[in-house]
Structure formats: C-alpha cells, structure tokens
Short mmCIF file of the C-alpha atoms (twelve columns), coordinates in Angstrom:
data_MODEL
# 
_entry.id   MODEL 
# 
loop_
_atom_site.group_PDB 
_atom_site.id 
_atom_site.type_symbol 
_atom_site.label_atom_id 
_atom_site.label_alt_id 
_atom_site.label_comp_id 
_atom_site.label_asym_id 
_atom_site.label_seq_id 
_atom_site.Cartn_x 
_atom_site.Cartn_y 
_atom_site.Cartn_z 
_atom_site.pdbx_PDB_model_num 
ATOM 1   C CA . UNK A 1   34.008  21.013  -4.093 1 
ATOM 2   C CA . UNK A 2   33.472  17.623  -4.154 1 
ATOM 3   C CA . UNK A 3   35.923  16.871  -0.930 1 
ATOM 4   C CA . UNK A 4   33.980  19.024  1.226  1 
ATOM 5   C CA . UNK A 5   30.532  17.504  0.823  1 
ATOM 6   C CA . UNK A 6   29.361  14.562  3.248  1 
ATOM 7   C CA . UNK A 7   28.379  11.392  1.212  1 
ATOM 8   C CA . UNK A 8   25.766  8.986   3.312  1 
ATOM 9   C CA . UNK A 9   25.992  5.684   1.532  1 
ATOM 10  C CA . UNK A 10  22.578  4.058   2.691  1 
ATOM 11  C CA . UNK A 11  20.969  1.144   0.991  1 
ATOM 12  C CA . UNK A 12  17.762  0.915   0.046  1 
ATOM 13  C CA . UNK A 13  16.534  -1.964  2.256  1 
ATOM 14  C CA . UNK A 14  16.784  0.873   4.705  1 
ATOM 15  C CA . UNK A 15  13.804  2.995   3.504  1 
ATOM 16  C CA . UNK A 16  12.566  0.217   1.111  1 
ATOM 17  C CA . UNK A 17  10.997  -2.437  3.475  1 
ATOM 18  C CA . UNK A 18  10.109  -0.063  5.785  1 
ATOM 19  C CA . UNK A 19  8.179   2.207   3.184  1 
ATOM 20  C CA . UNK A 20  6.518   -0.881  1.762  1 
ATOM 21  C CA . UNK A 21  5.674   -1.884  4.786  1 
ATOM 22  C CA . UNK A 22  4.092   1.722   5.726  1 
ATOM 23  C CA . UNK A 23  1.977   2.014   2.517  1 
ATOM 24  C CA . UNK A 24  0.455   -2.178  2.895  1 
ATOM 25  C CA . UNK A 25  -0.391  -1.622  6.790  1 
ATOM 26  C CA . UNK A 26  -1.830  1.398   5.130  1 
ATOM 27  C CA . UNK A 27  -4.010  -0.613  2.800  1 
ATOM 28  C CA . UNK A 28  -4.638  -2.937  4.798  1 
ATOM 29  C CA . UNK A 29  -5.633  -0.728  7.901  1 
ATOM 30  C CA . UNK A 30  -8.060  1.097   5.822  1 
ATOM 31  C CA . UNK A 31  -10.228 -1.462  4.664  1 
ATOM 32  C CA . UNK A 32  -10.090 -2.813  7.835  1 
ATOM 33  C CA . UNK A 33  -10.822 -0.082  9.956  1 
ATOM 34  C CA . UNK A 34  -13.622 0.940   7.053  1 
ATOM 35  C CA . UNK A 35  -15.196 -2.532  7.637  1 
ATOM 36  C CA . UNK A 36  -15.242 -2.634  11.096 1 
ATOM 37  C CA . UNK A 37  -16.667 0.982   11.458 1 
ATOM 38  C CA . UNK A 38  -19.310 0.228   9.172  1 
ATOM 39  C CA . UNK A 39  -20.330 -3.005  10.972 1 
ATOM 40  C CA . UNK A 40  -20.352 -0.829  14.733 1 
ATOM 41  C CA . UNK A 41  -22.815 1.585   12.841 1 
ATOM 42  C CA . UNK A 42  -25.060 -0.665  12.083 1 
ATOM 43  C CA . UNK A 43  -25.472 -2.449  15.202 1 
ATOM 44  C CA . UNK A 44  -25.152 0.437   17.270 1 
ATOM 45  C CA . UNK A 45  -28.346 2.166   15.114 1 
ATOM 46  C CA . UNK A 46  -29.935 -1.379  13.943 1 
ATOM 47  C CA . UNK A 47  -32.948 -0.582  16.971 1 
ATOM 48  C CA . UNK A 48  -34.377 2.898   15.534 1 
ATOM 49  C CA . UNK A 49  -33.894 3.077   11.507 1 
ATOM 50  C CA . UNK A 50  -34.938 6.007   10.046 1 
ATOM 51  C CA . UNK A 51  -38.484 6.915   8.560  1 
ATOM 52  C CA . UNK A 52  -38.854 9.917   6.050  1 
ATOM 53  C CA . UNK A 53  -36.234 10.564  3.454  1 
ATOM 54  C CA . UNK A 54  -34.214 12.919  5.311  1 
ATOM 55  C CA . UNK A 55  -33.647 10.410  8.059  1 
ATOM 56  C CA . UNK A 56  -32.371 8.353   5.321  1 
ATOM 57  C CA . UNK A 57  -30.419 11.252  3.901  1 
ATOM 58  C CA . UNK A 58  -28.724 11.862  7.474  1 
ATOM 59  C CA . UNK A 59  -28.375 8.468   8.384  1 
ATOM 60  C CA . UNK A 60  -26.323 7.284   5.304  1 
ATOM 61  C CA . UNK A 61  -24.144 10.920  5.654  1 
ATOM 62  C CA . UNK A 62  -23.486 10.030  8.893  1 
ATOM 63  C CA . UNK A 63  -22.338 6.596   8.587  1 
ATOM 64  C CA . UNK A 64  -20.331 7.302   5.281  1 
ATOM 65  C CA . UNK A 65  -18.540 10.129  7.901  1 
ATOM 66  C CA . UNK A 66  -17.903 7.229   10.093 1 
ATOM 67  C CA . UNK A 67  -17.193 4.924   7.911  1 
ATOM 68  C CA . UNK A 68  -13.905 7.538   6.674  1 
ATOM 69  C CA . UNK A 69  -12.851 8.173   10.407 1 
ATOM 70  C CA . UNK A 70  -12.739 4.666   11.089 1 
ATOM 71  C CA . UNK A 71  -11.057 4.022   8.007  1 
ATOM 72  C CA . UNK A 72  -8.290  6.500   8.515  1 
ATOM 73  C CA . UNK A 73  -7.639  5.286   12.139 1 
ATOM 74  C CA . UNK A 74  -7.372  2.105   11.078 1 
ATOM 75  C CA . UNK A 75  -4.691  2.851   8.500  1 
ATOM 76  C CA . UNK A 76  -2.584  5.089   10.836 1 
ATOM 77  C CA . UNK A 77  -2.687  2.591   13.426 1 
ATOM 78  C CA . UNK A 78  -1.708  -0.602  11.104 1 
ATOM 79  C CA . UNK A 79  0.947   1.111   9.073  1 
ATOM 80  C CA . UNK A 80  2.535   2.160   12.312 1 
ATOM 81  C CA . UNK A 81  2.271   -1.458  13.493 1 
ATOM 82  C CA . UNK A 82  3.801   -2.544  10.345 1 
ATOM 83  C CA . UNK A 83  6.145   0.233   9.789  1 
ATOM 84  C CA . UNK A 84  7.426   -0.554  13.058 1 
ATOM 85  C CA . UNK A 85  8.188   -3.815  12.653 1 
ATOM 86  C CA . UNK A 86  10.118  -3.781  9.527  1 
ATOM 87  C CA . UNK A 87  12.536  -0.675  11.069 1 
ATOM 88  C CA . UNK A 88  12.759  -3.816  14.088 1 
ATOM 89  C CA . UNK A 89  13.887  -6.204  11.070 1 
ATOM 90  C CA . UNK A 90  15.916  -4.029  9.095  1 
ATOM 91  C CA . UNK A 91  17.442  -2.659  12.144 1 
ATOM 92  C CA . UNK A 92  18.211  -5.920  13.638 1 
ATOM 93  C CA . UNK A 93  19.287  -7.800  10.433 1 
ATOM 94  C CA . UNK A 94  21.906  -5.063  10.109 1 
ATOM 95  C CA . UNK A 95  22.990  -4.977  13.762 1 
ATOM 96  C CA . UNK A 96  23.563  -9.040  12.887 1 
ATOM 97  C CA . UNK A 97  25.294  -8.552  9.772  1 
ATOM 98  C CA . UNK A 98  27.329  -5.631  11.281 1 
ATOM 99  C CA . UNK A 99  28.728  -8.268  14.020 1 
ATOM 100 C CA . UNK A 100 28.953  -10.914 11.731 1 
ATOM 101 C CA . UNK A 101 26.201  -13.099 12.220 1 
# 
C-alpha cells in the first residue's frame, strides 16, 4: 500500500559532497600518509643499512609493511577531516537556506 509507506525526500547534496569528500581525503590521505611513512623509515634506519641479502630482504618487507600502515592511517584520518567538513557545509548551507538566508 502505497499510503502506508514513509517516503524520505533527501537530495543528493546530502550524501553527494559529503561522499566525495570521504573518497578525495581518502586519496589524498593515502599518498600522504604513504609518503611520509616512507620518509620516517628511512631516517629512522638511515645509521645501520643492511649487509647480506636477507637484511635487504627484511628491510624492504618491513618498510613496504610500514609504508601500508602509514598509508591507511593517513587516509582514515584525512577523509574524516574532510568528510567532516563537508557534513559542516552541507549541514550549515541547509540550516541557512531553511531560515531563509
């Protein structure tokens, strides 16, 4: 029965600039936060690099690890920065156009 059901009417700025927003800080977090960790690996282990293969082995595996961690934080912490902040615009552009501003 069509009477019975609940309609939302939302519009898509709602979950539009917000998602967009999510999936650039996302981007844009990882490569950061990939960069950054890579560059800390390096200087923390600049003072003893490794000698025989396996060192090399380890030492590469271990940084690539790093590298993905640091990555990953990155992203979550830039696409909740930017998620954020376009909920704060879309939230307050319709709390202005809801009073008539």
């Amino acid at each position: 029965d069509q009477r019975a059901a609940i309609h939302l009417n939302i519009q898509p700025r709602f979950y539009l600039v917000p998602g967009t927003a999510i999936i650039v800080g996302t981007a844009i977090g990882l490569m950061r936060g990939a960069q950054t960790a890579s560059l800390r690996f390096l200087a923390e282990n600049v003072h003893r690099p490794p000698t025989t293969v396996q060192g090399w082995y380890f030492y590469n595996k271990t940084k690539n690890y790093k590298v993905m961690l640091g990555g990953l934080k990155g992203a979550g912490a830039e696409a909740s920065r930017l998620g954020a902040v376009a909920v704060g615009w879309v939230g307050i552009e319709d709390g202005l156009e809801r009073a008539g501003m």
